């Protein structure tokens, strides 16, 4: 019940494409769903986060779609660029995100070809 | 504004030894969380400290321990090292109070156990 399942593991798109990464969770106590981006040699960095009271949130080229009934959420990257090539992690947490104990998906390695 | 600083960045130990890793959070942040990152298991939560008290604990054996000092700096210790402890250990800091807290990660300490 504590798992967050993320797919796909690897994703290759052309520049300008819209990669979509999906995550699913079981525990309905989760109420905070962030996405993190990690470049080689760096720690993960927060991209965007959502709470279950909204179905979509957009920040720049990044959009989270959230389906509470299906217990699924996804990340869309509009007009993807080679600089977006990184590993993306979805995560889930409780307490509205007030605490540091997040459950992470296994990650998606995205490659955007020029 | 200084980020999260982790030391050492790289270290090599042998089985049976112990290791101490250090984390200096962003100034003003009172929460420090530790994560283990491996290719197979991804990012796994170890523990979180808030105002010198352990607030949350992940599912790791007692060989993994931590503490937080009054200036919010944190250390984690792994005793009786095993080969499987080879990993990138990430520290993240946040305000740690109500509301969605952005976890800011350090670059990590890469531990190799021979």
PDB file of C-alpha atoms in Angstrom:
ATOM      1  CA  UNK A   1       0.000   0.000   0.000  1.00  0.00           C
ATOM      2  CA  UNK A   2       3.004   2.257   0.369  1.00  0.00           C
ATOM      3  CA  UNK A   3       4.165   1.836  -3.211  1.00  0.00           C
ATOM      4  CA  UNK A   4       4.069   4.327  -6.031  1.00  0.00           C
ATOM      5  CA  UNK A   5       4.284   2.632  -9.421  1.00  0.00           C
ATOM      6  CA  UNK A   6       5.820   4.663 -12.239  1.00  0.00           C
ATOM      7  CA  UNK A   7       5.972   3.965 -15.966  1.00  0.00           C
ATOM      8  CA  UNK A   8       7.628   3.852 -18.395  1.00  0.00           C
ATOM      9  CA  UNK A   9      11.136   3.236 -17.135  1.00  0.00           C
ATOM     10  CA  UNK A  10      12.689   4.731 -20.284  1.00  0.00           C
ATOM     11  CA  UNK A  11      11.228   7.250 -22.728  1.00  0.00           C
ATOM     12  CA  UNK A  12      12.676   8.655 -25.937  1.00  0.00           C
ATOM     13  CA  UNK A  13      10.988  11.503 -27.804  1.00  0.00           C
ATOM     14  CA  UNK A  14      11.903  13.941 -30.529  1.00  0.00           C
ATOM     15  CA  UNK A  15      12.358  17.629 -29.771  1.00  0.00           C
ATOM     16  CA  UNK A  16       8.944  19.273 -29.626  1.00  0.00           C
ATOM     17  CA  UNK A  17       7.194  16.058 -28.627  1.00  0.00           C
ATOM     18  CA  UNK A  18       5.057  15.614 -25.518  1.00  0.00           C
ATOM     19  CA  UNK A  19       6.444  12.906 -23.230  1.00  0.00           C
ATOM     20  CA  UNK A  20       3.940  11.548 -20.724  1.00  0.00           C
ATOM     21  CA  UNK A  21       4.967   9.768 -17.526  1.00  0.00           C
ATOM     22  CA  UNK A  22       2.392   7.925 -15.462  1.00  0.00           C
ATOM     23  CA  UNK A  23       2.190   7.039 -11.787  1.00  0.00           C
ATOM     24  CA  UNK A  24      -0.275   5.060  -9.691  1.00  0.00           C
ATOM     25  CA  UNK A  25      -0.684   4.754  -5.944  1.00  0.00           C
ATOM     26  CA  UNK A  26      -2.720   2.609  -3.570  1.00  0.00           C
ATOM     27  CA  UNK A  27      -2.795   4.427  -0.260  1.00  0.00           C
ATOM     28  CA  UNK A  28      -5.685   6.906  -0.196  1.00  0.00           C
ATOM     29  CA  UNK A  29      -4.059   8.660   2.773  1.00  0.00           C
ATOM     30  CA  UNK A  30      -1.598  10.299   0.375  1.00  0.00           C
ATOM     31  CA  UNK A  31      -2.555  13.921  -0.187  1.00  0.00           C
ATOM     32  CA  UNK A  32       0.508  15.461  -1.788  1.00  0.00           C
ATOM     33  CA  UNK A  33       1.972  14.438  -5.155  1.00  0.00           C
ATOM     34  CA  UNK A  34       5.197  16.107  -6.320  1.00  0.00           C
ATOM     35  CA  UNK A  35       7.346  15.466  -9.363  1.00  0.00           C
ATOM     36  CA  UNK A  36      11.123  15.737  -9.153  1.00  0.00           C
ATOM     37  CA  UNK A  37      13.705  16.074 -11.910  1.00  0.00           C
ATOM     38  CA  UNK A  38      17.230  14.754 -11.518  1.00  0.00           C
ATOM     39  CA  UNK A  39      20.261  15.394 -13.709  1.00  0.00           C
ATOM     40  CA  UNK A  40      23.384  13.200 -13.488  1.00  0.00           C
ATOM     41  CA  UNK A  41      25.549  14.112 -10.511  1.00  0.00           C
ATOM     42  CA  UNK A  42      22.836  16.249  -8.936  1.00  0.00           C
ATOM     43  CA  UNK A  43      20.172  15.719  -6.341  1.00  0.00           C
ATOM     44  CA  UNK A  44      16.496  15.684  -7.377  1.00  0.00           C
ATOM     45  CA  UNK A  45      14.829  19.084  -7.746  1.00  0.00           C
ATOM     46  CA  UNK A  46      11.115  19.804  -7.386  1.00  0.00           C
ATOM     47  CA  UNK A  47       9.361  20.499 -10.700  1.00  0.00           C
ATOM     48  CA  UNK A  48       5.710  20.758  -9.810  1.00  0.00           C
ATOM     49  CA  UNK A  49       3.338  19.374  -7.184  1.00  0.00           C
ATOM     50  CA  UNK A  50      -0.407  18.811  -6.857  1.00  0.00           C
ATOM     51  CA  UNK A  51      -2.946  18.025  -4.156  1.00  0.00           C
ATOM     52  CA  UNK A  52      -5.970  15.781  -4.772  1.00  0.00           C
ATOM     53  CA  UNK A  53      -8.499  18.616  -4.655  1.00  0.00           C
ATOM     54  CA  UNK A  54      -7.537  19.691  -8.194  1.00  0.00           C
ATOM     55  CA  UNK A  55      -7.460  17.640 -11.396  1.00  0.00           C
ATOM     56  CA  UNK A  56      -4.784  19.567 -13.251  1.00  0.00           C
ATOM     57  CA  UNK A  57      -1.947  21.953 -12.542  1.00  0.00           C
ATOM     58  CA  UNK A  58       0.272  23.686 -15.051  1.00  0.00           C
ATOM     59  CA  UNK A  59       3.608  25.429 -14.525  1.00  0.00           C
ATOM     60  CA  UNK A  60       5.309  26.574 -17.692  1.00  0.00           C
ATOM     61  CA  UNK A  61       5.721  23.583 -20.001  1.00  0.00           C
ATOM     62  CA  UNK A  62       4.995  21.064 -17.234  1.00  0.00           C
ATOM     63  CA  UNK A  63       1.463  19.833 -16.471  1.00  0.00           C
ATOM     64  CA  UNK A  64       0.245  17.361 -13.863  1.00  0.00           C
ATOM     65  CA  UNK A  65      -3.033  15.569 -14.478  1.00  0.00           C
ATOM     66  CA  UNK A  66      -4.608  13.935 -11.437  1.00  0.00           C
ATOM     67  CA  UNK A  67      -7.361  11.300 -11.373  1.00  0.00           C
ATOM     68  CA  UNK A  68      -8.392  10.749  -7.755  1.00  0.00           C
ATOM     69  CA  UNK A  69     -10.895   7.951  -8.435  1.00  0.00           C
ATOM     70  CA  UNK A  70      -8.333   5.967 -10.426  1.00  0.00           C
ATOM     71  CA  UNK A  71      -5.539   6.838  -8.005  1.00  0.00           C
ATOM     72  CA  UNK A  72      -3.347   7.886 -10.893  1.00  0.00           C
ATOM     73  CA  UNK A  73      -1.430  10.998 -11.855  1.00  0.00           C
ATOM     74  CA  UNK A  74       0.760  11.894 -14.788  1.00  0.00           C
ATOM     75  CA  UNK A  75       3.313  14.434 -15.945  1.00  0.00           C
ATOM     76  CA  UNK A  76       3.163  15.968 -19.420  1.00  0.00           C
ATOM     77  CA  UNK A  77       6.059  18.006 -20.813  1.00  0.00           C
ATOM     78  CA  UNK A  78       4.957  20.306 -23.620  1.00  0.00           C
ATOM     79  CA  UNK A  79       7.333  21.232 -26.462  1.00  0.00           C
ATOM     80  CA  UNK A  80      10.078  19.075 -24.974  1.00  0.00           C
ATOM     81  CA  UNK A  81      13.684  20.191 -25.434  1.00  0.00           C
ATOM     82  CA  UNK A  82      17.017  18.323 -25.298  1.00  0.00           C
ATOM     83  CA  UNK A  83      17.675  20.136 -22.005  1.00  0.00           C
ATOM     84  CA  UNK A  84      14.712  18.256 -20.509  1.00  0.00           C
ATOM     85  CA  UNK A  85      16.677  15.013 -20.806  1.00  0.00           C
ATOM     86  CA  UNK A  86      16.855  13.802 -17.210  1.00  0.00           C
ATOM     87  CA  UNK A  87      15.358  11.271 -14.834  1.00  0.00           C
ATOM     88  CA  UNK A  88      11.897  12.128 -13.532  1.00  0.00           C
ATOM     89  CA  UNK A  89      10.443  10.813 -10.288  1.00  0.00           C
ATOM     90  CA  UNK A  90       6.881  10.984  -9.089  1.00  0.00           C
ATOM     91  CA  UNK A  91       6.259  10.826  -5.369  1.00  0.00           C
ATOM     92  CA  UNK A  92       3.489  10.776  -2.816  1.00  0.00           C
ATOM     93  CA  UNK A  93       3.295  12.089   0.717  1.00  0.00           C
ATOM     94  CA  UNK A  94       0.948  12.777   3.597  1.00  0.00           C
ATOM     95  CA  UNK A  95       0.183  15.765   5.713  1.00  0.00           C
ATOM     96  CA  UNK A  96      -0.292  17.962   2.677  1.00  0.00           C
ATOM     97  CA  UNK A  97       3.410  17.779   2.032  1.00  0.00           C
ATOM     98  CA  UNK A  98       4.374  19.190   5.404  1.00  0.00           C
ATOM     99  CA  UNK A  99       6.734  16.328   6.171  1.00  0.00           C
ATOM    100  CA  UNK A 100       9.801  14.901   4.513  1.00  0.00           C
ATOM    101  CA  UNK A 101       8.831  11.260   4.176  1.00  0.00           C
ATOM    102  CA  UNK A 102       7.926  10.916   0.513  1.00  0.00           C
ATOM    103  CA  UNK A 103       7.376   7.626  -1.296  1.00  0.00           C
ATOM    104  CA  UNK A 104       9.058   7.819  -4.704  1.00  0.00           C
ATOM    105  CA  UNK A 105       8.395   5.956  -7.919  1.00  0.00           C
ATOM    106  CA  UNK A 106      11.334   4.131  -9.482  1.00  0.00           C
ATOM    107  CA  UNK A 107      11.951   6.896 -12.019  1.00  0.00           C
ATOM    108  CA  UNK A 108      11.695   7.488 -15.767  1.00  0.00           C
ATOM    109  CA  UNK A 109      14.802   8.274 -17.768  1.00  0.00           C
ATOM    110  CA  UNK A 110      13.763  10.700 -20.491  1.00  0.00           C
ATOM    111  CA  UNK A 111      15.850  11.378 -23.565  1.00  0.00           C
ATOM    112  CA  UNK A 112      14.795  14.177 -25.914  1.00  0.00           C
ATOM    113  CA  UNK A 113      16.476  13.872 -29.317  1.00  0.00           C
ATOM    114  CA  UNK A 114      17.340  17.075 -31.222  1.00  0.00           C
TER     115      UNK A 114
ATOM    116  CA  UNK B   1      21.487  31.588  -0.820  1.00  0.00           C
ATOM    117  CA  UNK B   2      23.512  28.470  -0.058  1.00  0.00           C
ATOM    118  CA  UNK B   3      21.932  25.144  -0.891  1.00  0.00           C
ATOM    119  CA  UNK B   4      22.050  21.860   0.986  1.00  0.00           C
ATOM    120  CA  UNK B   5      25.631  20.779   1.545  1.00  0.00           C
ATOM    121  CA  UNK B   6      26.583  17.148   1.978  1.00  0.00           C
ATOM    122  CA  UNK B   7      30.001  15.858   2.970  1.00  0.00           C
ATOM    123  CA  UNK B   8      31.891  13.868   1.987  1.00  0.00           C
ATOM    124  CA  UNK B   9      30.836  13.632  -1.661  1.00  0.00           C
ATOM    125  CA  UNK B  10      32.549  10.301  -2.235  1.00  0.00           C
ATOM    126  CA  UNK B  11      33.862   7.646   0.083  1.00  0.00           C
ATOM    127  CA  UNK B  12      34.991   4.050  -0.045  1.00  0.00           C
ATOM    128  CA  UNK B  13      34.690   1.709   2.917  1.00  0.00           C
ATOM    129  CA  UNK B  14      35.086  -2.007   3.491  1.00  0.00           C
ATOM    130  CA  UNK B  15      32.535  -4.433   4.876  1.00  0.00           C
ATOM    131  CA  UNK B  16      32.144  -4.253   8.631  1.00  0.00           C
ATOM    132  CA  UNK B  17      33.290  -0.649   8.925  1.00  0.00           C
ATOM    133  CA  UNK B  18      31.052   2.220   9.875  1.00  0.00           C
ATOM    134  CA  UNK B  19      30.482   5.555   8.165  1.00  0.00           C
ATOM    135  CA  UNK B  20      29.151   8.974   9.156  1.00  0.00           C
ATOM    136  CA  UNK B  21      27.680  11.348   6.589  1.00  0.00           C
ATOM    137  CA  UNK B  22      26.987  15.001   7.213  1.00  0.00           C
ATOM    138  CA  UNK B  23      24.317  17.378   5.946  1.00  0.00           C
ATOM    139  CA  UNK B  24      24.054  21.145   6.342  1.00  0.00           C
ATOM    140  CA  UNK B  25      20.534  22.332   5.483  1.00  0.00           C
ATOM    141  CA  UNK B  26      19.459  25.609   3.951  1.00  0.00           C
ATOM    142  CA  UNK B  27      19.561  28.367   6.536  1.00  0.00           C
ATOM    143  CA  UNK B  28      16.254  28.516   8.419  1.00  0.00           C
ATOM    144  CA  UNK B  29      15.136  25.023   7.439  1.00  0.00           C
ATOM    145  CA  UNK B  30      14.294  22.892  10.465  1.00  0.00           C
ATOM    146  CA  UNK B  31      13.573  19.571   8.777  1.00  0.00           C
ATOM    147  CA  UNK B  32      16.224  17.258   7.385  1.00  0.00           C
ATOM    148  CA  UNK B  33      15.306  14.034   5.598  1.00  0.00           C
ATOM    149  CA  UNK B  34      17.638  11.304   4.415  1.00  0.00           C
ATOM    150  CA  UNK B  35      17.141   9.059   1.403  1.00  0.00           C
ATOM    151  CA  UNK B  36      19.059   6.143  -0.078  1.00  0.00           C
ATOM    152  CA  UNK B  37      19.213   6.013  -3.886  1.00  0.00           C
ATOM    153  CA  UNK B  38      20.199   2.837  -5.737  1.00  0.00           C
ATOM    154  CA  UNK B  39      19.633   1.762  -9.365  1.00  0.00           C
ATOM    155  CA  UNK B  40      17.490  -1.163  -8.282  1.00  0.00           C
ATOM    156  CA  UNK B  41      15.350   0.316  -5.516  1.00  0.00           C
ATOM    157  CA  UNK B  42      15.317   3.979  -6.516  1.00  0.00           C
ATOM    158  CA  UNK B  43      14.858   6.601  -3.806  1.00  0.00           C
ATOM    159  CA  UNK B  44      13.977   5.142  -0.425  1.00  0.00           C
ATOM    160  CA  UNK B  45      13.198   7.195   2.669  1.00  0.00           C
ATOM    161  CA  UNK B  46      15.470   6.577   5.644  1.00  0.00           C
ATOM    162  CA  UNK B  47      14.377   9.059   8.316  1.00  0.00           C
ATOM    163  CA  UNK B  48      13.389  12.652   8.962  1.00  0.00           C
ATOM    164  CA  UNK B  49      14.471  14.939  11.774  1.00  0.00           C
ATOM    165  CA  UNK B  50      12.621  18.065  12.802  1.00  0.00           C
ATOM    166  CA  UNK B  51      13.873  20.310  15.601  1.00  0.00           C
ATOM    167  CA  UNK B  52      16.339  17.633  16.779  1.00  0.00           C
ATOM    168  CA  UNK B  53      13.648  14.930  17.039  1.00  0.00           C
ATOM    169  CA  UNK B  54      13.156  11.998  14.687  1.00  0.00           C
ATOM    170  CA  UNK B  55       9.719  12.612  13.217  1.00  0.00           C
ATOM    171  CA  UNK B  56       9.474   9.811  10.657  1.00  0.00           C
ATOM    172  CA  UNK B  57      11.379   6.607  10.020  1.00  0.00           C
ATOM    173  CA  UNK B  58      11.573   4.395   6.970  1.00  0.00           C
ATOM    174  CA  UNK B  59      11.925   0.644   6.780  1.00  0.00           C
ATOM    175  CA  UNK B  60      15.667   0.248   7.259  1.00  0.00           C
ATOM    176  CA  UNK B  61      17.546  -1.876   9.819  1.00  0.00           C
ATOM    177  CA  UNK B  62      18.841  -0.411  13.049  1.00  0.00           C
ATOM    178  CA  UNK B  63      22.343  -0.177  11.562  1.00  0.00           C
ATOM    179  CA  UNK B  64      21.119   3.053  10.000  1.00  0.00           C
ATOM    180  CA  UNK B  65      20.810   5.894  12.475  1.00  0.00           C
ATOM    181  CA  UNK B  66      20.825   9.637  12.468  1.00  0.00           C
ATOM    182  CA  UNK B  67      20.689  12.725  14.582  1.00  0.00           C
ATOM    183  CA  UNK B  68      20.102  16.434  14.264  1.00  0.00           C
ATOM    184  CA  UNK B  69      21.881  19.186  16.103  1.00  0.00           C
ATOM    185  CA  UNK B  70      20.485  22.430  17.489  1.00  0.00           C
ATOM    186  CA  UNK B  71      21.667  24.319  14.377  1.00  0.00           C
ATOM    187  CA  UNK B  72      19.627  21.867  12.234  1.00  0.00           C
ATOM    188  CA  UNK B  73      22.729  20.212  10.800  1.00  0.00           C
ATOM    189  CA  UNK B  74      22.275  16.459  10.591  1.00  0.00           C
ATOM    190  CA  UNK B  75      24.402  13.359  10.476  1.00  0.00           C
ATOM    191  CA  UNK B  76      23.567   9.814   9.540  1.00  0.00           C
ATOM    192  CA  UNK B  77      25.567   6.788  10.544  1.00  0.00           C
ATOM    193  CA  UNK B  78      25.701   3.314   9.092  1.00  0.00           C
ATOM    194  CA  UNK B  79      27.374   0.673  11.211  1.00  0.00           C
ATOM    195  CA  UNK B  80      28.659  -2.756  10.207  1.00  0.00           C
ATOM    196  CA  UNK B  81      28.607  -1.889   6.510  1.00  0.00           C
ATOM    197  CA  UNK B  82      27.391  -4.455   4.003  1.00  0.00           C
ATOM    198  CA  UNK B  83      27.998  -4.586   0.254  1.00  0.00           C
ATOM    199  CA  UNK B  84      24.353  -3.730  -0.308  1.00  0.00           C
ATOM    200  CA  UNK B  85      24.795  -0.409   1.486  1.00  0.00           C
ATOM    201  CA  UNK B  86      26.642   0.938  -1.561  1.00  0.00           C
ATOM    202  CA  UNK B  87      24.435   3.791  -2.714  1.00  0.00           C
ATOM    203  CA  UNK B  88      24.001   7.512  -3.127  1.00  0.00           C
ATOM    204  CA  UNK B  89      22.793   8.957   0.174  1.00  0.00           C
ATOM    205  CA  UNK B  90      20.767  12.110  -0.289  1.00  0.00           C
ATOM    206  CA  UNK B  91      19.851  14.674   2.285  1.00  0.00           C
ATOM    207  CA  UNK B  92      16.951  17.079   1.809  1.00  0.00           C
ATOM    208  CA  UNK B  93      15.932  20.048   3.905  1.00  0.00           C
ATOM    209  CA  UNK B  94      12.653  21.944   4.215  1.00  0.00           C
ATOM    210  CA  UNK B  95      10.813  24.271   6.558  1.00  0.00           C
ATOM    211  CA  UNK B  96       9.081  21.153   7.861  1.00  0.00           C
ATOM    212  CA  UNK B  97       5.900  22.838   9.008  1.00  0.00           C
ATOM    213  CA  UNK B  98       2.321  23.032   7.746  1.00  0.00           C
ATOM    214  CA  UNK B  99       1.695  23.362   4.076  1.00  0.00           C
ATOM    215  CA  UNK B 100       3.470  21.867   1.126  1.00  0.00           C
ATOM    216  CA  UNK B 101       7.139  21.961   1.872  1.00  0.00           C
ATOM    217  CA  UNK B 102       9.573  21.893  -1.000  1.00  0.00           C
ATOM    218  CA  UNK B 103      12.270  19.355  -0.275  1.00  0.00           C
ATOM    219  CA  UNK B 104      15.591  20.772  -1.442  1.00  0.00           C
ATOM    220  CA  UNK B 105      18.093  18.000  -2.013  1.00  0.00           C
ATOM    221  CA  UNK B 106      21.838  18.086  -1.762  1.00  0.00           C
ATOM    222  CA  UNK B 107      24.071  16.476  -4.382  1.00  0.00           C
ATOM    223  CA  UNK B 108      24.518  13.406  -2.202  1.00  0.00           C
ATOM    224  CA  UNK B 109      27.288  11.325  -0.695  1.00  0.00           C
ATOM    225  CA  UNK B 110      28.252   8.355  -2.833  1.00  0.00           C
ATOM    226  CA  UNK B 111      29.251   5.419  -0.653  1.00  0.00           C
ATOM    227  CA  UNK B 112      31.022   2.392  -2.075  1.00  0.00           C
ATOM    228  CA  UNK B 113      31.418  -0.648   0.158  1.00  0.00           C
ATOM    229  CA  UNK B 114      34.086  -3.150  -0.888  1.00  0.00           C
TER     230      UNK B 114
END
